[in-house]
């Protein structure tokens, strides 16, 4: 068995076991080995296993795949020690370590801390730790000897923790060594092995039950706004919510709030609601609360909002009614290996063909025009067309342009170059194209002042990025490199996206400030390309549940999903499965 080890770039040191029949390498979100390399194609190369042998082949990439300095033109036998170059990334093949061997730390955690791994450290670091270890052993010996002398002849030993000297002695901290054993789709805490084994004194166990405060605090803290979160704070419940409700897992938040309503003071509820739904106005809160808490009954939602906003009467929408509106999407024609553009009722029924050889559509705000990518050689590139298939206007003629989305006022269109990852904005009439940064999958906020996209900030910190509409002031809101295809909720407070952060492609939602990550779908198949309903109560997505591609809709965030109609997509190129939802 072999593994690949990345030797260059921000991912240097990361290892990938070749433990599947076929493994794809590239910078697209559908890749098994995702490269943070702008010179790599989205689907660049593929490694297949035949018995005990491994073969690598290029997938028609723009810059080619090189093995031991030679560009390959067909399948090439891969041996231990071979050097592979893809773009600017160098990988080497090596025998896979035997079971039980120490595993490397996760590359993303290394990037966050800015530290190199132990096996990358200079040799002198080993000498330094050796000296520290010897020093600790000597200190431990002296401490034990002093303890024996001080307690000689006494019937009851004095606990070591009790200090009898007037001046505090300096404390020497020794860093433990950690042997992480990650499992697929999870982040496991490392097993800590102390350098020096010291006997421990068992402390009595005290059972503490956290309760929600029933007394109104004199001046409850306000939820922070506009303050960037540190990496450790991203994706967590807001601090004020944790203060009021304790360490509640995000998936239990709905039931805990329902159970604790009678214990919360009105100002506590107001601060907590503002923290959970940043930027959402009171008029839009019923919709977003109903969508986010499908377990809460309408009267419980009414009571929750009544506590936060005394004297106001809210009309609570139902998330179980009929699905309305229209979806525009590309459907994969496997027989002809192409996508065609269709219009469909969100509630189901037979989709209607708009035009052949089209993908990645997005509605204009008026719902009468569509921007999409045309594969037709006669007008290759981004193009506008009416929903009935008539009209048409060419925006660009570049094959690598994709994933276009309209600004809320309909005057501009964002998209990206899928080779160099340059984000662009262009006027609706095809003029004024300009660069606004680097990334993928750009999408506009509901008022058009911001965009969200998949990208990196700093030294390789990758995930979803929120920036001003001109690309300035980028800030990270998620911490996984494979978080992609973000879409802003109509209320402006949440962002839906797909990710394989748990080992499988699923739909997630996070607050726009980077707090409260929650998983929407839980299914062993592929769930990708989320899009919000116009009222913000539902999310549609593409899935191959049941072995066949289709459009599914979930009722509320985390509620059950229902199949609306069949719609095949190519799982190797998930970005082509983009769709949009309009009234």
Coordinates of C-alpha atoms in Angstrom, one line a residue:
X1 CA 0.0 0.0 0.0
X2 CA 1.2 3.5 -0.9
X3 CA 0.5 7.0 0.3
X4 CA 1.2 10.5 -1.1
X5 CA 3.0 13.1 0.9
X6 CA 2.9 16.8 -0.1
X7 CA 6.4 18.2 -0.1
X8 CA 5.8 21.9 -1.0
X9 CA 3.4 24.7 -0.4
X10 CA 1.2 25.5 2.6
X11 CA 0.0 21.8 2.7
X12 CA 3.6 20.5 3.0
X13 CA 3.7 17.4 5.1
X14 CA 0.1 16.3 4.7
X15 CA -0.3 12.6 3.8
X16 CA -3.0 10.8 1.9
X17 CA -3.3 7.0 1.9
X18 CA -4.1 5.5 -1.5
X19 CA -6.8 3.3 0.1
X20 CA -9.5 3.7 -2.6
X21 CA -9.9 2.1 -6.0
X22 CA -9.8 5.6 -7.6
X23 CA -8.5 8.8 -6.2
X24 CA -8.8 12.1 -8.0
X25 CA -6.3 15.0 -7.4
X26 CA -7.1 18.7 -8.1
X27 CA -8.2 22.0 -6.6
X28 CA -11.9 21.4 -7.3
X29 CA -14.2 20.6 -4.3
X30 CA -15.0 17.2 -5.8
X31 CA -11.3 16.1 -5.5
X32 CA -10.3 13.4 -3.1
X33 CA -6.9 15.1 -2.7
X34 CA -7.7 18.8 -2.7
X35 CA -4.7 21.0 -3.6
X36 CA -4.4 24.7 -2.6
X37 CA -2.6 25.4 -5.9
X38 CA -3.9 27.9 -8.5
X39 CA -1.8 26.2 -11.2
X40 CA -3.6 22.9 -10.7
X41 CA -6.8 22.1 -12.7
X42 CA -10.0 21.4 -10.9
X43 CA -9.8 17.7 -11.8
X44 CA -6.1 17.4 -12.6
X45 CA -5.0 13.8 -12.2
X46 CA -6.3 10.4 -11.1
X47 CA -4.7 7.4 -9.4
X48 CA -6.2 4.0 -9.8
X49 CA -5.4 0.7 -8.1
X50 CA -5.1 -2.5 -10.0
X51 CA -4.3 -5.4 -7.6
X52 CA -1.1 -4.3 -5.8
X53 CA -0.2 -1.7 -8.4
X54 CA -1.0 1.9 -8.7
X55 CA -1.3 3.9 -11.9
X56 CA -1.5 7.7 -12.3
X57 CA -2.9 9.5 -15.3
X58 CA -3.5 13.1 -16.3
X59 CA -7.2 14.2 -16.7
X60 CA -6.5 16.6 -19.5
X61 CA -5.2 19.3 -17.2
X62 CA -4.0 22.6 -18.6
X63 CA -0.4 22.4 -17.1
X64 CA 0.1 18.7 -17.2
X65 CA 1.1 16.0 -14.7
X66 CA 4.8 15.2 -14.2
X67 CA 6.4 12.0 -12.7
X68 CA 10.1 12.2 -11.9
X69 CA 10.3 15.3 -14.1
X70 CA 8.6 13.7 -17.2
X71 CA 5.2 14.8 -18.4
X72 CA 3.0 11.8 -18.6
X73 CA 0.7 11.2 -21.6
X74 CA -0.9 8.0 -20.5
X75 CA -1.3 5.8 -17.4
X76 CA 2.1 5.6 -15.6
X77 CA 3.0 2.9 -13.0
X78 CA 3.6 4.6 -9.6
X79 CA 6.3 3.3 -7.4
X80 CA 7.5 4.2 -3.9
X81 CA 9.8 7.1 -4.1
X82 CA 8.4 8.6 -7.3
X83 CA 8.1 12.4 -7.4
X84 CA 4.8 13.9 -8.8
X85 CA 4.5 17.5 -9.8
X86 CA 1.0 19.1 -10.2
X87 CA 1.1 22.8 -10.8
X88 CA 3.5 24.1 -8.2
X89 CA 2.8 21.3 -5.8
X90 CA 5.3 18.4 -5.4
X91 CA 4.2 15.1 -3.9
X92 CA 6.1 11.9 -3.3
X93 CA 4.8 8.3 -3.1
X94 CA 5.9 6.3 -0.1
X95 CA 5.0 3.0 1.6
X96 CA 2.0 3.4 3.9
X97 CA 3.0 3.2 7.6
X98 CA 1.9 0.0 9.4
X99 CA -1.1 0.2 11.7
X100 CA -0.4 1.8 15.0
X101 CA 2.4 4.1 13.7
X102 CA 2.2 7.7 14.9
X103 CA 0.1 9.8 12.6
X104 CA 0.8 13.4 11.5
X105 CA -1.0 16.3 12.9
X106 CA -3.8 17.8 10.7
X107 CA -2.3 20.3 8.3
X108 CA -5.0 22.9 8.9
X109 CA -4.3 23.0 12.7
X110 CA -0.6 23.5 11.9
X111 CA -1.5 26.5 9.7
X112 CA -3.6 28.0 12.4
X113 CA -0.9 27.9 15.0
X114 CA 1.8 28.8 12.5
X115 CA 4.0 26.0 13.9
X116 CA 5.9 23.3 12.0
X117 CA 5.4 19.7 12.8
X118 CA 7.8 17.7 14.9
X119 CA 9.2 15.7 12.0
X120 CA 9.9 19.0 10.1
X121 CA 11.7 20.6 13.1
X122 CA 15.6 20.9 13.0
X123 CA 17.6 18.2 14.6
X124 CA 18.7 20.6 17.4
X125 CA 15.1 20.6 18.6
X126 CA 15.4 17.0 19.6
X127 CA 18.5 17.8 21.6
X128 CA 16.7 20.6 23.4
X129 CA 13.8 18.4 24.4
X130 CA 16.3 15.7 25.5
X131 CA 18.0 18.2 27.8
X132 CA 14.6 19.4 29.1
X133 CA 13.6 15.8 29.8
X134 CA 16.8 15.1 31.8
X135 CA 16.2 18.3 33.8
X136 CA 12.7 17.3 34.6
X137 CA 13.8 13.9 35.7
X138 CA 16.3 15.5 38.1
X139 CA 13.8 18.0 39.4
X140 CA 11.3 15.1 39.9
X141 CA 13.9 13.2 41.9
X142 CA 14.8 16.2 44.1
X143 CA 11.1 16.8 44.8
X144 CA 10.5 13.1 45.8
X145 CA 13.6 13.1 48.1
X146 CA 12.4 16.4 49.8
X147 CA 9.0 15.0 50.2
X148 CA 10.3 11.8 52.0
X149 CA 12.6 13.8 54.3
X150 CA 9.9 16.3 55.3
X151 CA 7.4 13.6 56.0
X152 CA 9.7 11.1 57.8
X153 CA 8.0 9.7 60.9
X154 CA 4.6 11.3 60.2
X155 CA 1.5 9.1 60.2
X156 CA -0.5 11.2 57.8
X157 CA 1.4 12.5 54.7
X158 CA 1.0 16.1 53.7
X159 CA -0.3 16.6 50.2
X160 CA 2.4 17.6 47.7
X161 CA 0.1 20.4 46.5
X162 CA 0.4 22.3 49.9
X163 CA 3.3 24.8 49.9
X164 CA 5.0 25.6 53.2
X165 CA 7.5 28.2 52.0
X166 CA 6.7 31.8 52.0
X167 CA 8.2 32.5 48.6
X168 CA 6.6 30.7 45.7
X169 CA 9.0 28.4 43.8
X170 CA 9.2 28.7 40.0
X171 CA 7.1 26.2 38.1
X172 CA 8.7 24.4 35.2
X173 CA 6.1 23.5 32.4
X174 CA 7.0 20.5 30.2
X175 CA 5.2 20.3 26.9
X176 CA 3.6 16.8 26.4
X177 CA 3.9 14.9 23.3
X178 CA 0.8 14.0 21.4
X179 CA 0.0 11.2 19.1
X180 CA -3.1 12.0 17.2
X181 CA -5.1 9.2 15.7
X182 CA -7.6 10.9 13.4
X183 CA -10.6 9.1 12.1
X184 CA -12.3 9.8 8.8
X185 CA -14.7 12.8 9.0
X186 CA -14.0 13.6 12.7
X187 CA -11.5 15.6 14.7
X188 CA -10.3 13.5 17.5
X189 CA -8.4 15.0 20.5
X190 CA -4.8 13.7 20.7
X191 CA -3.8 11.1 23.3
X192 CA -1.3 13.0 25.6
X193 CA 1.7 11.0 26.9
X194 CA 3.6 12.9 29.6
X195 CA 7.4 12.9 29.3
X196 CA 7.7 12.0 33.0
X197 CA 5.3 9.7 34.7
X198 CA 4.4 11.2 38.1
X199 CA 2.0 9.5 40.5
X200 CA -1.3 11.4 40.7
X201 CA -3.5 11.9 43.8
X202 CA -7.2 11.1 43.0
X203 CA -9.3 14.2 43.6
X204 CA -12.9 13.8 44.9
X205 CA -15.5 14.0 42.1
X206 CA -18.0 16.7 42.5
X207 CA -21.2 16.6 40.5
X208 CA -22.2 20.0 39.2
X209 CA -25.4 20.6 37.3
X210 CA -25.5 23.8 35.3
X211 CA -28.8 25.6 35.4
X212 CA -30.1 28.6 33.4
X213 CA -30.2 31.6 35.6
X214 CA -33.7 32.5 36.7
X215 CA -32.8 35.9 38.2
X216 CA -32.6 38.8 35.8
X217 CA -29.0 40.1 35.7
X218 CA -28.7 43.8 36.5
X219 CA -27.1 44.6 33.1
X220 CA -26.8 41.7 30.7
X221 CA -23.9 41.9 28.3
X222 CA -24.6 42.9 24.8
X223 CA -23.9 40.6 21.9
X224 CA -20.7 41.8 20.2
X225 CA -21.1 43.2 16.7
X226 CA -18.5 43.9 14.0
X227 CA -15.7 42.2 16.0
X228 CA -13.7 39.6 14.0
X229 CA -13.7 36.2 15.7
X230 CA -10.5 34.3 16.4
X231 CA -10.1 30.9 14.7
X232 CA -11.0 29.2 18.0
X233 CA -14.3 31.1 18.2
X234 CA -15.4 30.4 14.6
X235 CA -18.3 28.0 14.1
X236 CA -19.2 28.0 17.8
X237 CA -22.5 29.1 19.4
X238 CA -22.3 32.8 20.4
X239 CA -20.6 33.3 23.7
X240 CA -23.8 35.0 25.2
X241 CA -25.8 31.9 24.3
X242 CA -23.3 29.6 26.0
X243 CA -23.4 31.9 29.1
X244 CA -27.2 31.7 29.4
X245 CA -27.7 28.0 28.3
X246 CA -24.3 26.4 29.1
X247 CA -22.4 24.1 26.7
X248 CA -25.4 23.2 24.6
X249 CA -24.5 21.2 21.4
X250 CA -25.9 23.2 18.4
X251 CA -28.1 20.3 17.4
X252 CA -29.8 20.4 20.8
X253 CA -30.3 24.1 20.9
X254 CA -33.9 24.1 19.8
X255 CA -35.1 21.6 22.4
X256 CA -33.1 23.3 25.2
X257 CA -34.6 26.7 24.4
X258 CA -38.0 25.2 24.4
X259 CA -37.4 23.6 27.8
X260 CA -35.9 26.7 29.3
X261 CA -38.3 29.4 28.1
X262 CA -39.8 29.8 31.5
X263 CA -36.4 30.4 33.1
X264 CA -35.2 33.2 30.8
X265 CA -35.8 36.8 31.5
X266 CA -37.0 39.0 28.6
X267 CA -33.7 40.9 28.2
X268 CA -31.8 37.6 28.2
X269 CA -34.0 36.3 25.4
X270 CA -33.6 39.6 23.4
X271 CA -29.8 39.5 23.7
X272 CA -29.7 35.8 22.9
X273 CA -31.9 36.2 19.8
X274 CA -29.8 39.1 18.5
X275 CA -26.7 36.9 19.0
X276 CA -28.2 33.9 17.2
X277 CA -29.5 35.9 14.3
X278 CA -27.1 38.8 13.8
X279 CA -28.3 41.5 11.4
X280 CA -31.9 40.1 11.1
X281 CA -34.6 42.7 11.6
X282 CA -37.5 42.1 14.0
X283 CA -39.9 41.9 11.0
X284 CA -37.9 38.9 9.5
X285 CA -37.3 37.1 12.8
X286 CA -40.5 34.9 12.7
X287 CA -39.3 33.4 9.4
X288 CA -35.8 32.8 10.4
X289 CA -36.7 31.5 13.8
X290 CA -39.3 29.1 12.3
X291 CA -36.7 27.9 9.8
X292 CA -33.9 27.5 12.3
X293 CA -36.0 25.8 15.0
X294 CA -38.3 23.3 13.3
X295 CA -38.7 21.5 16.7
X296 CA -40.4 24.6 18.2
X297 CA -44.2 24.8 18.0
X298 CA -45.7 28.0 16.7
X299 CA -46.9 29.0 20.2
X300 CA -43.4 28.5 21.5
X301 CA -41.9 30.7 18.8
X302 CA -44.6 33.3 19.6
X303 CA -43.7 33.2 23.3
X304 CA -39.9 33.3 22.5
X305 CA -40.3 36.4 20.3
X306 CA -42.9 37.9 22.8
X307 CA -40.3 37.8 25.5
X308 CA -37.7 39.4 23.3
X309 CA -40.0 42.1 22.0
X310 CA -42.8 42.7 24.5
X311 CA -46.1 44.0 23.2
X312 CA -45.5 43.0 19.6
X313 CA -47.6 40.4 17.8
X314 CA -45.8 38.2 15.3
X315 CA -47.3 36.1 12.6
X316 CA -45.5 32.8 12.6
X317 CA -45.1 31.1 9.2
X318 CA -45.6 27.4 8.6
X319 CA -42.7 25.4 7.2
X320 CA -44.9 22.4 6.4
X321 CA -47.0 24.0 3.6
X322 CA -46.6 23.6 -0.1
X323 CA -43.3 24.4 -1.8
X324 CA -43.7 27.4 -4.2
X325 CA -41.6 29.2 -6.7
X326 CA -39.4 28.1 -9.7
X327 CA -36.0 26.5 -9.9
X328 CA -33.5 26.9 -12.8
X329 CA -30.8 24.3 -13.1
X330 CA -28.5 22.4 -15.4
X331 CA -29.4 18.7 -15.7
X332 CA -26.7 16.3 -16.8
X333 CA -27.3 14.3 -20.1
X334 CA -25.1 11.3 -19.5
X335 CA -25.6 9.8 -22.9
X336 CA -24.2 12.9 -24.6
X337 CA -21.9 14.0 -21.7
X338 CA -23.3 17.5 -21.5
X339 CA -25.6 19.7 -19.3
X340 CA -28.8 21.3 -20.5
X341 CA -30.6 24.2 -18.9
X342 CA -34.1 23.6 -17.4
X343 CA -36.9 25.5 -15.6
X344 CA -38.9 23.6 -13.0
X345 CA -41.6 24.1 -10.4
X346 CA -40.0 23.8 -7.0
X347 CA -43.0 21.7 -5.9
X348 CA -42.1 19.0 -8.5
X349 CA -43.3 18.0 -12.0
X350 CA -41.5 17.7 -15.3
X351 CA -38.7 20.3 -15.9
X352 CA -39.0 22.3 -19.1
X353 CA -36.0 22.7 -21.4
X354 CA -34.8 26.3 -21.8
X355 CA -31.7 25.7 -23.9
X356 CA -29.2 22.9 -24.6
X357 CA -25.6 22.9 -23.6
X358 CA -26.0 25.2 -20.6
X359 CA -25.1 25.0 -16.9
X360 CA -24.6 27.1 -13.7
X361 CA -27.7 29.3 -14.0
X362 CA -28.8 32.2 -11.7
X363 CA -32.0 34.2 -11.9
X364 CA -32.0 38.0 -12.3
X365 CA -33.9 39.7 -9.5
X366 CA -37.0 40.2 -11.7
X367 CA -37.1 36.4 -12.4
X368 CA -37.4 37.0 -16.1
X369 CA -33.7 36.6 -17.1
X370 CA -31.1 34.0 -16.4
X371 CA -27.3 34.3 -16.5
X372 CA -25.6 30.9 -17.2
X373 CA -22.5 29.3 -18.8
X374 CA -23.0 28.3 -22.4
X375 CA -21.1 25.2 -23.7
X376 CA -22.2 25.9 -27.2
X377 CA -19.1 26.5 -29.3
X378 CA -20.9 29.2 -31.3
X379 CA -21.2 31.3 -28.1
X380 CA -19.0 29.8 -25.5
X381 CA -18.8 31.6 -22.1
X382 CA -21.2 33.5 -19.9
X383 CA -24.5 34.4 -21.4
X384 CA -27.9 36.0 -20.7
X385 CA -31.1 34.5 -21.8
X386 CA -34.8 34.9 -21.0
X387 CA -36.6 32.2 -19.0
X388 CA -38.6 31.1 -22.1
X389 CA -35.3 30.6 -24.0
X390 CA -35.7 33.6 -26.2
X391 CA -33.3 36.6 -26.5
X392 CA -29.7 36.2 -25.6
X393 CA -26.6 38.3 -25.0
X394 CA -23.0 37.3 -24.7
X395 CA -21.1 38.6 -21.6
X396 CA -17.8 36.8 -21.9
X397 CA -16.2 34.3 -24.3
X398 CA -13.8 32.6 -21.9
X399 CA -14.2 28.8 -21.3
X400 CA -12.9 29.1 -17.7
X401 CA -15.5 31.6 -16.5
X402 CA -18.2 30.0 -14.3
X403 CA -20.6 30.2 -11.4
X404 CA -22.2 33.5 -12.2
X405 CA -24.6 35.2 -9.7
X406 CA -26.6 38.4 -10.1
X407 CA -26.3 41.3 -7.7
X408 CA -29.6 42.1 -5.8
X409 CA -30.2 45.1 -8.0
X410 CA -29.6 43.2 -11.2
X411 CA -26.9 45.6 -12.5
X412 CA -23.8 43.4 -11.9
X413 CA -22.8 39.8 -12.1
X414 CA -20.1 38.1 -10.1
X415 CA -18.2 35.0 -11.3
X416 CA -14.7 33.4 -11.2
X417 CA -12.0 32.0 -13.5
X418 CA -11.8 28.3 -12.6
X419 CA -8.1 28.0 -13.4
X420 CA -6.5 31.0 -11.7
X421 CA -9.3 31.5 -9.2
X422 CA -9.7 35.2 -9.9
X423 CA -13.0 36.6 -8.8
X424 CA -14.6 39.0 -11.3
X425 CA -17.5 41.4 -11.4
X426 CA -19.0 42.6 -14.7
X427 CA -21.8 44.9 -15.6
X428 CA -25.0 43.3 -16.9
X429 CA -24.3 44.8 -20.4
X430 CA -20.9 43.1 -20.5
X431 CA -18.9 46.2 -19.8
X432 CA -16.6 47.1 -16.9
X433 CA -15.2 43.7 -16.0
X434 CA -12.9 44.0 -13.0
X435 CA -11.0 41.7 -10.5
X436 CA -12.0 41.8 -6.9
X437 CA -9.8 39.1 -5.4
X438 CA -9.0 35.4 -5.5
X439 CA -11.4 32.6 -4.7
X440 CA -14.3 30.5 -5.9
X441 CA -18.1 30.4 -5.8
X442 CA -18.9 34.1 -5.2
X443 CA -22.4 35.0 -4.1
X444 CA -23.9 38.4 -3.2
X445 CA -25.5 39.4 0.1
X446 CA -29.2 40.4 0.0
X447 CA -28.5 44.1 -0.1
X448 CA -25.4 43.8 -2.4
X449 CA -22.8 45.3 -0.1
X450 CA -20.9 42.1 0.5
X451 CA -20.0 38.8 -1.1
X452 CA -19.2 35.4 0.3
X453 CA -16.8 33.0 -1.5
X454 CA -14.5 30.1 -0.9
X455 CA -10.9 31.2 -0.5
X456 CA -7.9 31.7 1.7
X457 CA -6.6 34.5 3.9
X458 CA -3.3 34.8 5.7
X459 CA -0.9 32.0 5.4
X460 CA -3.1 29.3 4.0
X461 CA -6.1 29.8 6.2
X462 CA -8.9 28.5 3.9
X463 CA -12.7 28.3 4.2
X464 CA -15.5 30.6 3.5
X465 CA -14.6 34.3 3.2
X466 CA -17.0 37.3 3.6
X467 CA -15.8 40.6 2.1
X468 CA -17.0 43.9 0.9
X469 CA -18.5 43.9 -2.6
X470 CA -15.3 45.3 -4.0
X471 CA -13.2 42.5 -2.4
X472 CA -11.9 44.6 0.4
X473 CA -11.9 43.7 4.1
X474 CA -12.0 39.9 3.7
X475 CA -12.7 37.9 6.9
X476 CA -12.9 34.2 7.4
X477 CA -16.1 32.6 8.8
X478 CA -15.4 28.9 8.4
X479 CA -12.3 26.8 8.9
X480 CA -12.4 23.9 6.4
X481 CA -10.8 24.2 3.0
X482 CA -13.6 22.2 1.4
X483 CA -16.4 24.5 2.4
X484 CA -17.9 25.6 -0.9
X485 CA -20.9 26.9 -2.9
X486 CA -22.1 29.4 -0.3
X487 CA -25.5 31.1 -0.6
X488 CA -26.8 33.9 1.5
X489 CA -30.2 33.6 3.1
X490 CA -32.8 36.2 2.1
X491 CA -32.8 37.6 5.6
X492 CA -29.1 38.3 5.4
X493 CA -28.1 36.5 8.6
X494 CA -27.1 33.0 7.5
X495 CA -25.1 31.3 4.8
X496 CA -25.8 27.8 3.5
X497 CA -22.9 25.8 1.8
X498 CA -21.8 22.3 1.1
X499 CA -18.8 20.6 2.7
X500 CA -17.2 17.2 3.3
X501 CA -15.8 18.3 6.7
X502 CA -17.5 15.3 8.3
X503 CA -16.3 12.8 5.7
X504 CA -19.2 13.1 3.3
X505 CA -20.7 15.9 1.2
X506 CA -23.5 17.5 3.3
X507 CA -25.3 20.8 3.6
X508 CA -24.5 23.2 6.4
X509 CA -25.6 26.6 7.6
X510 CA -23.6 29.2 9.5
X511 CA -24.3 32.7 10.8
X512 CA -22.7 35.4 8.7
X513 CA -20.5 36.4 11.6
X514 CA -18.9 32.9 11.7
X515 CA -20.9 31.6 14.7
X516 CA -23.3 28.7 15.2
X517 CA -22.4 26.1 12.5
X518 CA -25.2 23.6 12.1
X519 CA -25.5 20.6 9.8
X520 CA -28.7 20.5 7.7
X521 CA -28.4 17.1 6.0
X522 CA -27.2 13.8 7.4
X523 CA -27.1 11.1 4.6
X524 CA -24.3 8.8 3.4
X525 CA -24.8 10.0 -0.2
X526 CA -23.8 13.3 -1.9
X527 CA -25.7 16.4 -0.9
X528 CA -24.4 19.6 -2.7
X529 CA -25.4 23.0 -4.1
X530 CA -27.8 24.5 -1.5
X531 CA -30.1 27.4 -2.5
X532 CA -32.6 29.2 -0.3
X533 CA -36.3 29.6 -1.1
X534 CA -37.3 33.2 -1.6
X535 CA -39.0 33.3 1.8
X536 CA -36.0 31.8 3.6
X537 CA -38.0 28.9 5.1
X538 CA -36.5 26.1 3.0
X539 CA -33.3 25.0 1.3
X540 CA -33.2 23.0 -1.9
X541 CA -30.1 21.0 -2.8
X542 CA -28.9 18.4 -5.3
X543 CA -28.5 14.8 -4.1
X544 CA -27.9 11.3 -5.5
X545 CA -29.9 9.6 -2.7
X546 CA -31.3 6.3 -4.0
X547 CA -28.6 6.1 -6.6
X548 CA -30.1 8.8 -8.9
X549 CA -29.6 12.5 -9.0
X550 CA -32.5 14.6 -7.9
X551 CA -33.5 17.9 -6.3
X552 CA -34.5 17.7 -2.7
X553 CA -36.0 20.2 -0.3
X554 CA -35.6 20.3 3.4
X555 CA -38.3 21.9 5.6
X556 CA -36.4 24.2 8.0
X557 CA -32.8 23.9 8.9
X558 CA -32.2 20.4 10.0
X559 CA -35.8 19.2 9.2
X560 CA -36.6 16.2 7.0
X561 CA -35.8 16.3 3.3
X562 CA -38.3 15.5 0.5
X563 CA -37.5 14.7 -3.1
X564 CA -39.1 17.1 -5.6
X565 CA -38.0 15.8 -9.0
X566 CA -35.3 13.8 -10.8
X567 CA -32.3 15.9 -12.0
X568 CA -29.0 14.1 -12.8
X569 CA -25.7 15.8 -12.1
X570 CA -22.1 14.9 -12.7
X571 CA -20.6 14.3 -9.2
X572 CA -17.1 14.7 -10.6
X573 CA -17.9 18.4 -11.4
X574 CA -20.3 19.5 -8.6
X575 CA -19.9 23.2 -9.5
X576 CA -21.9 22.5 -12.7
X577 CA -24.9 21.5 -10.5
X578 CA -25.5 25.2 -9.5
X579 CA -29.2 26.2 -9.4
X580 CA -31.3 29.1 -8.3
X581 CA -34.8 29.6 -6.7
X582 CA -37.1 32.4 -7.6
X583 CA -40.8 33.2 -6.9

